[in-house]
Short mmCIF file of C-alpha atoms and ligand atoms in Angstrom, two decimals:
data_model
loop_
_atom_site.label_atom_id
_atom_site.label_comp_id
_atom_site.label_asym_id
_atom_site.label_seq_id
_atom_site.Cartn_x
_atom_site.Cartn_y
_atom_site.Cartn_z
CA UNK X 389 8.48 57.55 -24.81
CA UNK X 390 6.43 55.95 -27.96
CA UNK X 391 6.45 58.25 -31.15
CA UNK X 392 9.84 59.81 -29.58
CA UNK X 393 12.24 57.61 -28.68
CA UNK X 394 12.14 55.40 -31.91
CA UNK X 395 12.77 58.51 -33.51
CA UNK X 396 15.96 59.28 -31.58
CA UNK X 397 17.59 55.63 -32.67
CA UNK X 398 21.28 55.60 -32.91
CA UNK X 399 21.77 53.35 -35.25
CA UNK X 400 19.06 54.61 -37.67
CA UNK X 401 20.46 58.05 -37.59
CA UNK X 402 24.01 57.45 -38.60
CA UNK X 403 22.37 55.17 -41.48
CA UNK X 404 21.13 58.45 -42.07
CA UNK X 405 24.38 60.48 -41.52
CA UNK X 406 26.45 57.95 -43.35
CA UNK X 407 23.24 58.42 -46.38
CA UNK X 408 23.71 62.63 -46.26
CA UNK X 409 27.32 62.13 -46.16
CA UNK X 410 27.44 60.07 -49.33
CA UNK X 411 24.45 62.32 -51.41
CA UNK X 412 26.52 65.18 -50.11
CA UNK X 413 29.49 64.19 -51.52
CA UNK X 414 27.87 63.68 -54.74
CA UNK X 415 26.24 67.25 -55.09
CA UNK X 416 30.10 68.35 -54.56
CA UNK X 417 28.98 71.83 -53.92
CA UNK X 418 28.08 74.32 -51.45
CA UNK X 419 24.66 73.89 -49.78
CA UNK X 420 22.58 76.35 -47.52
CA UNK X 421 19.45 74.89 -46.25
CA UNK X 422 16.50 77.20 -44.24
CA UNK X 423 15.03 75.65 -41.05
CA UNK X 424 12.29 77.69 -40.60
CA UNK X 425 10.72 76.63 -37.29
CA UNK X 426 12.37 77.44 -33.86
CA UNK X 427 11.90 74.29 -32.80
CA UNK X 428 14.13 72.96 -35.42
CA UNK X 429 16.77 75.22 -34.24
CA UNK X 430 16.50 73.59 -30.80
CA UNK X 431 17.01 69.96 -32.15
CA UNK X 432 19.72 71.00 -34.68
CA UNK X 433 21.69 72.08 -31.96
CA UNK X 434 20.93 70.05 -29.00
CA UNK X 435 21.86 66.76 -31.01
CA UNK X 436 25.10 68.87 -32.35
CA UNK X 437 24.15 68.34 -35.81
CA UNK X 438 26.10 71.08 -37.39
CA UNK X 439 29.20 68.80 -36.48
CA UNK X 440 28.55 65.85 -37.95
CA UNK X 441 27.31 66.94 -41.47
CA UNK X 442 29.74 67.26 -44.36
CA UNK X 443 31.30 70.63 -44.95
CA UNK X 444 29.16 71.19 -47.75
CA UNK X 445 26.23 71.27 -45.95
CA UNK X 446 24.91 74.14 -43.78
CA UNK X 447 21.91 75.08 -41.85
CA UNK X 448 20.96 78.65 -41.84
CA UNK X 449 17.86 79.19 -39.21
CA UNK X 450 14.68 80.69 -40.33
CA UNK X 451 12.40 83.40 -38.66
CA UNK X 452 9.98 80.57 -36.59
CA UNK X 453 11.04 81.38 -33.22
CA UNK X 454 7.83 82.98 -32.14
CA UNK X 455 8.95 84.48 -29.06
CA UNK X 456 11.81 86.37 -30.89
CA UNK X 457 9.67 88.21 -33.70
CA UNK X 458 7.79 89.78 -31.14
CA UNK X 459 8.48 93.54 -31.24
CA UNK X 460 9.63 95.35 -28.28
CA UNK X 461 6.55 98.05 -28.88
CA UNK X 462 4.09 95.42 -28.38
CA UNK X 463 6.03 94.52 -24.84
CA UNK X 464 6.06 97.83 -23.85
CA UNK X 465 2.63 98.19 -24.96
CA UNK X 466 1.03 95.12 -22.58
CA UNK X 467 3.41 96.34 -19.58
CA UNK X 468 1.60 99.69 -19.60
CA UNK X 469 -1.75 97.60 -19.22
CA UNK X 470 -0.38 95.52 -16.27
CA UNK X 471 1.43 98.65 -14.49
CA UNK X 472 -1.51 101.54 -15.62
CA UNK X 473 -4.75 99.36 -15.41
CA UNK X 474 -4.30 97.25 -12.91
CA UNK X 475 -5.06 93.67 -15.48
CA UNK X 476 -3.77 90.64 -14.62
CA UNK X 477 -1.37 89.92 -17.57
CA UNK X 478 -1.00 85.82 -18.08
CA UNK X 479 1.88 84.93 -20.64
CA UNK X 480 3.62 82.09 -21.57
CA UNK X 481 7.21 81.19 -19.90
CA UNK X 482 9.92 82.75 -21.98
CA UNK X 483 7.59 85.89 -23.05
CA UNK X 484 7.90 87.27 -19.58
CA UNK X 485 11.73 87.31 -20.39
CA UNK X 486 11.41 89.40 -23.50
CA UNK X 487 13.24 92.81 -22.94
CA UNK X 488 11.04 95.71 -23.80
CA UNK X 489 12.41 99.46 -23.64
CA UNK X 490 12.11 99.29 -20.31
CA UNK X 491 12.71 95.85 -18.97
CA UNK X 492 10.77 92.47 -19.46
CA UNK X 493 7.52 91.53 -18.16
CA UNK X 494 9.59 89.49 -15.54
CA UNK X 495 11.26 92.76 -14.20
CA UNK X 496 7.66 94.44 -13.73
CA UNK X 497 6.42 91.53 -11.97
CA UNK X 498 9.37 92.21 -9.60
CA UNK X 499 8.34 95.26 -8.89
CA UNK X 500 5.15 94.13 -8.14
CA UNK X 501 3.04 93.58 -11.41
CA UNK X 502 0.68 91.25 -11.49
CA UNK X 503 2.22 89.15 -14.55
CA UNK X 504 1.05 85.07 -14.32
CA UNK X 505 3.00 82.69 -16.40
CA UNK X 506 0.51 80.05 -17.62
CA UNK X 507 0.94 77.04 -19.41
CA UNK X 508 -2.56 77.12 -21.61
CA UNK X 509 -4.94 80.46 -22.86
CA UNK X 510 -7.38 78.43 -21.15
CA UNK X 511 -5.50 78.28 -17.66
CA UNK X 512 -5.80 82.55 -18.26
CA UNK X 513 -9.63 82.13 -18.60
CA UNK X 514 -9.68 80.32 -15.45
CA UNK X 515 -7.98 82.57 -13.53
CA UNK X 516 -10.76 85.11 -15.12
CA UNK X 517 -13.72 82.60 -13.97
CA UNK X 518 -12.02 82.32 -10.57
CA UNK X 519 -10.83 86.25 -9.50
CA UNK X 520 -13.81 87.89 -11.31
CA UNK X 521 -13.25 91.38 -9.84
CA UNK X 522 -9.88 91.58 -12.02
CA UNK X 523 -9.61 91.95 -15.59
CA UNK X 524 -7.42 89.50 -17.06
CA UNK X 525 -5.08 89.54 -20.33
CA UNK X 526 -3.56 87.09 -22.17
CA UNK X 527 -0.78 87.93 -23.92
CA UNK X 528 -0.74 85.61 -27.10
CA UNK X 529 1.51 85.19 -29.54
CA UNK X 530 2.78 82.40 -31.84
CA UNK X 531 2.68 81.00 -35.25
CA UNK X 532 -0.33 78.79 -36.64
CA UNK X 533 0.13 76.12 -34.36
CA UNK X 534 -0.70 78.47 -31.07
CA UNK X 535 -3.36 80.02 -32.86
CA UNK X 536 -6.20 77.70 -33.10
CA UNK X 537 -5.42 77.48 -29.16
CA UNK X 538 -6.23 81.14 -28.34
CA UNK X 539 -9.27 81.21 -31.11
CA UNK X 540 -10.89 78.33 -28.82
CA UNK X 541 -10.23 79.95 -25.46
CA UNK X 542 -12.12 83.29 -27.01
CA UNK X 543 -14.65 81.16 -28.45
CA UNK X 544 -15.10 79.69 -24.33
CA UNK X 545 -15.09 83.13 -23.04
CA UNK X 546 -17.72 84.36 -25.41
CA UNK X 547 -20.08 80.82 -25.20
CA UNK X 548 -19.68 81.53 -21.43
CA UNK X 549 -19.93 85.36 -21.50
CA UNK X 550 -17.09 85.87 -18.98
CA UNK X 551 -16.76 89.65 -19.61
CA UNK X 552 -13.13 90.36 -17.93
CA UNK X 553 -10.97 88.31 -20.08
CA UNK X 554 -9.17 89.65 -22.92
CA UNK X 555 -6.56 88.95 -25.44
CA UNK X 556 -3.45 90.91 -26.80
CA UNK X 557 -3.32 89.34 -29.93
CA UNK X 558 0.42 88.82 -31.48
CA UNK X 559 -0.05 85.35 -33.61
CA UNK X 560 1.95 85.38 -36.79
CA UNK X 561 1.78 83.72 -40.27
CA UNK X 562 4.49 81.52 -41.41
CA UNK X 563 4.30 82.32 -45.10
CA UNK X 564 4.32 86.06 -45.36
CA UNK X 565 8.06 85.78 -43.11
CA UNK X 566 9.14 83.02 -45.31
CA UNK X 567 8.23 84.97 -48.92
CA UNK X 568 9.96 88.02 -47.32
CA UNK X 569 13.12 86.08 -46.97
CA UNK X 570 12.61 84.28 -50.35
CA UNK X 571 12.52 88.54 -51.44
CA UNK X 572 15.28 89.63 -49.69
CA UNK X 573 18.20 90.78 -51.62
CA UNK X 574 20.95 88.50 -51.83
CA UNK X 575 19.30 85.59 -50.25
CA UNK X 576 21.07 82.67 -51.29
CA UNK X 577 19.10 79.29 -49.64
CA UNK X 578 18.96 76.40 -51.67
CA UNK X 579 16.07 74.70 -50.02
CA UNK X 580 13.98 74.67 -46.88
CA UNK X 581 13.04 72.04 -43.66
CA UNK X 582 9.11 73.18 -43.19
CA UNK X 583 7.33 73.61 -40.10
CA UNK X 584 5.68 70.08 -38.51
CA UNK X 585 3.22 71.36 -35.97
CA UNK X 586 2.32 74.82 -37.98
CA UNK X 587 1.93 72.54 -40.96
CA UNK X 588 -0.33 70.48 -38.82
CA UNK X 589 -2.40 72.80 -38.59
CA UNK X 590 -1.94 74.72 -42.12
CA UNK X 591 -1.63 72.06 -44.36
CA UNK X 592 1.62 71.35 -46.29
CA UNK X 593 -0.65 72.40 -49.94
CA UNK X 594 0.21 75.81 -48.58
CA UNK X 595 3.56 75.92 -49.55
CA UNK X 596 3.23 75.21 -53.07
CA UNK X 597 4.93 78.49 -54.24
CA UNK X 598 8.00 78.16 -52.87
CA UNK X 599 9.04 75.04 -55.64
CA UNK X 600 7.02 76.45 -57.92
CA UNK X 601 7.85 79.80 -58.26
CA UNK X 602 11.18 79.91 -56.49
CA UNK X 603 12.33 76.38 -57.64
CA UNK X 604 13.13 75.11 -53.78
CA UNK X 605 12.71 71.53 -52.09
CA UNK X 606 10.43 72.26 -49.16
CA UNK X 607 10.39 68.78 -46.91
CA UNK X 608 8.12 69.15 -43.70
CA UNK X 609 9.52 67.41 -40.73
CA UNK X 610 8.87 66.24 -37.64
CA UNK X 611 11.28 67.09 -34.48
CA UNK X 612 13.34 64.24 -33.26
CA UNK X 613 16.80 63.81 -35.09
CA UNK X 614 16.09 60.99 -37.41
CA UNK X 615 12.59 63.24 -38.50
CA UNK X 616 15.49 65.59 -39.24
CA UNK X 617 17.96 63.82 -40.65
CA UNK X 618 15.42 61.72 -42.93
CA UNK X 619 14.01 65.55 -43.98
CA UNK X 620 17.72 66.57 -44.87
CA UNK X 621 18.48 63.65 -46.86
CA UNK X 622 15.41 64.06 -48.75
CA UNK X 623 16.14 67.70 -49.55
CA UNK X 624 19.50 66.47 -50.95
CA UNK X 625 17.83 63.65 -53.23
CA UNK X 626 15.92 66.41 -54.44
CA UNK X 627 18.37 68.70 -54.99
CA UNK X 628 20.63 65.75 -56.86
CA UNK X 629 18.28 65.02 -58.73
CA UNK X 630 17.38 68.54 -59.94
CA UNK X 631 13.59 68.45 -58.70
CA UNK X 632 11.88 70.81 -56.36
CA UNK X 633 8.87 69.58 -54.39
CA UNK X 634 7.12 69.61 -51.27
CA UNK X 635 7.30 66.78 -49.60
CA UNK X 636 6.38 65.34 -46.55
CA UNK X 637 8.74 63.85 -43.84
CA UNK X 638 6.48 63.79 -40.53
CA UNK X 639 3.13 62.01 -41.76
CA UNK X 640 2.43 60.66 -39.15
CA UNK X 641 1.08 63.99 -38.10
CA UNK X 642 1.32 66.27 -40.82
CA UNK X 643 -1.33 65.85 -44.24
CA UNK X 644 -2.01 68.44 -47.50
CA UNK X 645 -5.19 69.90 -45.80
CA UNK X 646 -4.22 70.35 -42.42
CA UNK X 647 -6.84 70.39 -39.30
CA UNK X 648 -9.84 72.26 -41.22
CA UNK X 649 -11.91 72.57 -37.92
CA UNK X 650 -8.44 74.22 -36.22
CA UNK X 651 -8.65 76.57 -39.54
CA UNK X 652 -12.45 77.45 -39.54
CA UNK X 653 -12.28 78.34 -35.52
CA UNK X 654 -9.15 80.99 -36.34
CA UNK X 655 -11.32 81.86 -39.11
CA UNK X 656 -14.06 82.89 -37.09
CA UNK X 657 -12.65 84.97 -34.38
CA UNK X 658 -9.39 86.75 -36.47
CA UNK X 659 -8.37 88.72 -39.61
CA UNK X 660 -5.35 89.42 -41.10
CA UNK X 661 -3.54 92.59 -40.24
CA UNK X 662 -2.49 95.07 -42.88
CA UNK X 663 0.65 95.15 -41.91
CA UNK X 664 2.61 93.97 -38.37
CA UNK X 665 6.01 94.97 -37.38
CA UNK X 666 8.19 91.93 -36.27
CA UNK X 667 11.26 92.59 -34.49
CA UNK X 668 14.31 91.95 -36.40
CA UNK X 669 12.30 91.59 -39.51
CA UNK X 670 10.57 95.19 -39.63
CA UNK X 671 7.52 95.42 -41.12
CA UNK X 672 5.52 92.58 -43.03
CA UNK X 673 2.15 93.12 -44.74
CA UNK X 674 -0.80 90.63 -44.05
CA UNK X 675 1.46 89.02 -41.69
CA UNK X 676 -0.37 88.25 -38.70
CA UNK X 677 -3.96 88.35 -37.38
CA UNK X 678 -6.02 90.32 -35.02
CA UNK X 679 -8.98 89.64 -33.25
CA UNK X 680 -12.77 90.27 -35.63
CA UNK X 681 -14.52 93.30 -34.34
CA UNK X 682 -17.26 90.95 -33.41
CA UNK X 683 -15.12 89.54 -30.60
CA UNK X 684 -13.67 93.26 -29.70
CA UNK X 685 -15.00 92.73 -26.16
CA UNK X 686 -12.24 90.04 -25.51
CA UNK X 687 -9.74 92.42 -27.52
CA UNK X 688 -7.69 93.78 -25.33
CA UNK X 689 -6.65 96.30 -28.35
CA UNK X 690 -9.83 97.36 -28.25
CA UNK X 691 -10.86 97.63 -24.54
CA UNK X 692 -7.34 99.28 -23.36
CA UNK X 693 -6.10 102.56 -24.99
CA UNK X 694 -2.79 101.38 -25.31
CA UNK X 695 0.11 103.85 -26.11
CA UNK X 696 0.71 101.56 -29.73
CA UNK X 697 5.01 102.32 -29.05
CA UNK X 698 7.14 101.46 -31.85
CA UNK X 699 10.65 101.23 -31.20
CA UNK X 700 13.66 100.73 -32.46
CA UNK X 701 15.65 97.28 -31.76
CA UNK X 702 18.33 97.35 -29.69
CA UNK X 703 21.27 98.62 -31.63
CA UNK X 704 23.67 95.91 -30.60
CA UNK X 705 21.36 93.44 -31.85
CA UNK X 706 21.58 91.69 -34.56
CA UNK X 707 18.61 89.77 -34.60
CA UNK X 708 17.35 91.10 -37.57
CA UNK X 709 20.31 89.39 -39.60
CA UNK X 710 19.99 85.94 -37.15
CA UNK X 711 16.22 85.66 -38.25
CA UNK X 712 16.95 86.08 -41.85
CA UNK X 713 19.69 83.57 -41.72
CA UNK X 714 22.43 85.77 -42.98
CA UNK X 715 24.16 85.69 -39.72
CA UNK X 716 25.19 83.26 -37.27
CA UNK X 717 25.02 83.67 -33.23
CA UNK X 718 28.29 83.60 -32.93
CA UNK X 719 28.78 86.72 -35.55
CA UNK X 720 27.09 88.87 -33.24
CA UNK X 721 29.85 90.94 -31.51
CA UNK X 722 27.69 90.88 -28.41
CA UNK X 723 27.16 87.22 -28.02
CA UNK X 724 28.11 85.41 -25.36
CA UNK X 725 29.48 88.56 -23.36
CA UNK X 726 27.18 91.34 -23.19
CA UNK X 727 24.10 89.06 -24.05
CA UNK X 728 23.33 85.92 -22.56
CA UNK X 729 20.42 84.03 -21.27
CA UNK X 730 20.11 85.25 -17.98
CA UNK X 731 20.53 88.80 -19.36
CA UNK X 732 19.65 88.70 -22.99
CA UNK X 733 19.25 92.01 -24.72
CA UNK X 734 17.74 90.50 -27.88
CA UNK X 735 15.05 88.30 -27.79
CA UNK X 736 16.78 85.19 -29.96
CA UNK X 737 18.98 84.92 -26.75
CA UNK X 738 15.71 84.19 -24.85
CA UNK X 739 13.56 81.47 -26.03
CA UNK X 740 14.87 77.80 -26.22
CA UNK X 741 13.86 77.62 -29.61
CA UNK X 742 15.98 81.17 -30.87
CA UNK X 743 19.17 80.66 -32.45
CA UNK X 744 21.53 82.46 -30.09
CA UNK X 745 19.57 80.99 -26.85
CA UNK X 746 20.36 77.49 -28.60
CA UNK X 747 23.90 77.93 -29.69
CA UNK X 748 24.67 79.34 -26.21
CA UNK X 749 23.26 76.06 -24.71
CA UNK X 750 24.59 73.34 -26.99
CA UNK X 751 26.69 74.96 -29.55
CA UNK X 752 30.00 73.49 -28.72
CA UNK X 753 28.62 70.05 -28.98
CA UNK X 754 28.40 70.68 -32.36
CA UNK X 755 31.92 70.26 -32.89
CA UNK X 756 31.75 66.43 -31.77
CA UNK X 757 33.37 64.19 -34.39
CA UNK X 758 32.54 60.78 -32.78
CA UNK X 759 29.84 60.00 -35.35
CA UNK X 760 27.16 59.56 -32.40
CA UNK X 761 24.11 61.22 -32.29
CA UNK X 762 22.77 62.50 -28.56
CA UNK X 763 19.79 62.00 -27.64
CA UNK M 25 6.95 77.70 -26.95
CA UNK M 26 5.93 75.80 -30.35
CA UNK M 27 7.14 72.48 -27.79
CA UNK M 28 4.54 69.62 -28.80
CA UNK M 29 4.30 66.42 -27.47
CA UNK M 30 2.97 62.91 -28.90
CA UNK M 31 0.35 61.66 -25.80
CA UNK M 32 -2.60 59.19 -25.41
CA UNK M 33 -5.87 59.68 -24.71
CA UNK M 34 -6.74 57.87 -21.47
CA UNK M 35 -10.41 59.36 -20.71
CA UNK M 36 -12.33 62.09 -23.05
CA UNK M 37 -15.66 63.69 -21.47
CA UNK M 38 -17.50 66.19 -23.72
CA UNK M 39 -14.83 68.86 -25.12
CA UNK M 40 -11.76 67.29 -22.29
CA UNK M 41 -10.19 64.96 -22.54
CA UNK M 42 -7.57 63.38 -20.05
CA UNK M 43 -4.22 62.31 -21.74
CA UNK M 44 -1.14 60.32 -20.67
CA UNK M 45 2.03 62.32 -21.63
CA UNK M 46 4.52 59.23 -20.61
CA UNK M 47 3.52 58.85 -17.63
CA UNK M 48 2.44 62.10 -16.78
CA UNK M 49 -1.68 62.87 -17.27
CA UNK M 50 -2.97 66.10 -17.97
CA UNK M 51 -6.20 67.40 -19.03
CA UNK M 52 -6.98 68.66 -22.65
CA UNK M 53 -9.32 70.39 -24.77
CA UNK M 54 -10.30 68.55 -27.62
CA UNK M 55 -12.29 71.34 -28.97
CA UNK M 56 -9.75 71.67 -32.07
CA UNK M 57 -10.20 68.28 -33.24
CA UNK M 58 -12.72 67.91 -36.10
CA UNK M 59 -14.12 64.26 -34.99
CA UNK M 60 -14.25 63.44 -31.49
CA UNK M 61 -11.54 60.85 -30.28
CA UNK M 62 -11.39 57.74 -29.02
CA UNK M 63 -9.94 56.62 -25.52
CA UNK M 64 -6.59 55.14 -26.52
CA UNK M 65 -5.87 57.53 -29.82
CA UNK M 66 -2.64 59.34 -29.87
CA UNK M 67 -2.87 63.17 -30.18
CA UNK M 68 -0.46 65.78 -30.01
CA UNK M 69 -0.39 67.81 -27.74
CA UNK M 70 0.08 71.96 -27.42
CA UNK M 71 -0.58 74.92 -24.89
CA UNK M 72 -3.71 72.53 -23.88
CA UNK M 73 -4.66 71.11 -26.34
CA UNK M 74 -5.06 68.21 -28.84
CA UNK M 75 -3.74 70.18 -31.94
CA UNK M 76 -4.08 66.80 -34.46
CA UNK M 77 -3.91 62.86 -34.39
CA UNK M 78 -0.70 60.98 -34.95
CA UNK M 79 -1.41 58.27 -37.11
CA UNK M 80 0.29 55.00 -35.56
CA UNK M 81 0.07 53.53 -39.16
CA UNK M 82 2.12 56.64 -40.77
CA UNK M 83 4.75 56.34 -37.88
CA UNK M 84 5.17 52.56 -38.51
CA UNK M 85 5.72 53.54 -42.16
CA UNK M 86 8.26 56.16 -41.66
CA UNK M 87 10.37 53.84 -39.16
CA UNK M 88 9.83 50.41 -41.85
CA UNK M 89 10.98 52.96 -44.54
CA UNK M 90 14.17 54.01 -42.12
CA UNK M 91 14.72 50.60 -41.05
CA UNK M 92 14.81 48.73 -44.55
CA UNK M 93 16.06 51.47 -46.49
CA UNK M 94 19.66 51.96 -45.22
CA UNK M 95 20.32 53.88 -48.16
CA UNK M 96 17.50 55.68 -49.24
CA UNK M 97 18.68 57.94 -51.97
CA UNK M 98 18.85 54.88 -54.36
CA UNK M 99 15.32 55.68 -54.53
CA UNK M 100 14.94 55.54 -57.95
CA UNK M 101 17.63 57.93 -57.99
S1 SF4 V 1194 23.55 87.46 -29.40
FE1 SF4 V 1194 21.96 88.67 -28.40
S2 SF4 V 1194 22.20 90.71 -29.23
FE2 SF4 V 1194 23.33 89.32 -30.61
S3 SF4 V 1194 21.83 88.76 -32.20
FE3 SF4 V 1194 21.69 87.22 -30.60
S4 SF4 V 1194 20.04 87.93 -29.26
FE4 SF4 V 1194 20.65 89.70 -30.52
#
């Protein structure tokens, strides 16, 4: 596949490994680098990177699995809407397998809620146009790149007036999670891999504070291995050479500004939040966004009284410490036994692109030693 | 869930347009693209839609760069 497959070369990405290899050797010291995005996670561990890299040098995964900073309230909260008012709820895949208090969407829908997995908000609005004597919610959630998505689809609904579509609005903002783990005590990364397809959208001039004012290397990448690689080795050349910098690995996508007409269309139709309460995380302030009260017709906040539950995580869970990087998967006492993918009881263990769900899947191939990367 | 994928634009009508996701075509909204695109630009795709171009240019730049430089960190290092 063009733009992919070049990206996955062998050969190029041991060059690469045989580069971080030799820079690593040279820094001769301990380094802990921050992916931030989920989907980082995913191709760190699918390609068994942790194996091949020197000693020296560790990944410690960041907060950007979107489907695992969603707090269990806000699941609880949108399965009372399917179960007491009769919506359709429409979802993404792996959201449905979120466990709430009581169960995951996916559960409900077994016992006979009407919960839709779509692939697009716009395939929800659809289902509005089409069954217009039911009220339809999408649940939507996700970082800046999801965003602009959901901002169009209300922007459709409102150009078209369809009245019984709404959204329950859970989109996040990179930065507040990553300053909160730049404040945390005892947080001890020495640089970070930045988002590619939130940076897309954002712009990579928004991450000027973190060299400036915290002194890290911030390298935006793309997501194949060699993006990866190339973003790691440029992290260490920075590091080296005692310079901290944005820079940016996937350009072929990724410039300073970012998609301004993505950023004036989120613009119009959300705010920030005072405060949101991610699981794991607790809560943030200005973190994430809700819908403008001139759109509150296709806020489902708005048009539902919903019971607002805030919960607890689950106690065995250690997502919390996962998301902040200061534990690994395998550090969780549960892992692997009393949480798995098919029954996950936090919500890392659910998405391809949490830690745990990703280690389960592919960790041991990150103890291959043959030099090779998979593809 | 963040999953997006390079594709190319084989048709575009109004704010859809129909892309080919290696082999695979689906329809798209282009409504978060500034400019509108051409038939045979290269978008990346999300939930949908066309979140940004992908700049054949920059790509061929990165993969020169990765190609020539075996050892990048003599970079004026
Ligand atoms: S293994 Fe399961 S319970 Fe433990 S931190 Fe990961 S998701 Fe949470």
């Amino acid at each position: 596949m063009r733009y992919v497959d070049e990206f996955r070369d062998r050969d190029l990405c041991t060059d690469r490994l045989d580069a971080i290899r030799s820079v690593g050797a040279e820094l001769g010291r301990h380094v802990k680098i921050m992916e931030i995005c989920g989907g980082h996670t995913h191709t760190i561990y699918r390609n068994g990177l942790p194996g091949l890299l020197p000693d020296n040098i560790e990944f410690v995964h960041g907060p950007g699995c979107p489907v695992c900073v969603v707090p269990m309230g806000r699941i609880d909260d949108v399965r009372h809407l399917v179960e007491n008012d009769g919506v359709v709820l429409c979802t993404f895949g792996d959201v449905v397998r979120v466990p709430g208090r009581n169960g995951s969407l996916l559960e409900a829908k077994a016992k006979g809620a009407d919960v839709r997995i779509v692939y697009s908000p716009m395939d929800a609005l659809d289902i509005a146009r089409r069954e217009a004597d039911r009220v339809v919610v999408f649940l939507a959630l996700g970082f800046e790149t999801t965003t602009p998505p959901t901002a169009a689809t209300i922007l459709r609904a409102r150009a078209e007036g369809v009245a019984n579509f709404a959204v329950h609005c859970n989109h996040v903002l990179v930065n507040p999670a990553i300053l909160a783990i730049l404040e945390a005590p005892g947080q001890s990364i020495d640089a970070f891999v930045g988002p590619g397809h939130v940076s897309a959208i954002i712009g990579t001039g928004t991450y000027e504070y973190v060299p400036r004012e915290w002194g890290k290397p911030f390298v935006v990448s793309g997501f194949e291995p060699l993006d990866l690689l190339q973003a790691l080795e440029m992290i260490l050349v920075q590091l080296r050479e005692g310079r901290a910098e944005i820079e940016n690995q996937y350009s072929r996508v990724v410039t300073p500004g970012g998609n301004s007409h993505a950023q004036a269309l989120v613009d119009e139709v959300f705010e920030v939040r005072p405060h949101f309460e991610w699981r794991g995380l607790g809560s943030i302030a200005s973190s994430a966004l809700a819908v403008r009260p001139e759109f509150s017709d296709w806020d489902a906040e708005v048009r539902f009284d919903l019971p607002g539950v805030r919960l607890e995580d689950a106690r065995a869970c250690q997502c919390g410490e996962i998301l902040k990087g200061a534990l690994k998967p395998w550090q969780c006492k549960v892992f692997g036994t009393g949480c798995t993918p098919e029954h996950p009881i936090g919500s890392c263990m659910v998405s391809a692109e949490g830690a745990c769900a990703a280690y389960y899947s592919y960790g041991s191939q990150g103890l291959r030693s043959d030099g090779t990367v998979a593809s | 869930m963040c999953l997006a994928v390079p594709g190319r634009l084989v048709d575009v009508e109004g704010s859809e347009a129909v892309v080919d996701l290696d082999g695979i075509r689906r329809r798209v909204s282009i409504m978060l693209l500034a400019e509108p695109p051409e038939v045979g630009d290269w978008v990346i795709v999300h939930v949908g839609f066309a979140i940004s171009l992908l700049d054949p240019a920059e790509a061929e730049a990165t993969l020169d760069l990765l190609r020539t430089a075996a050892d990048l960190t003599d970079r004026g290092g």
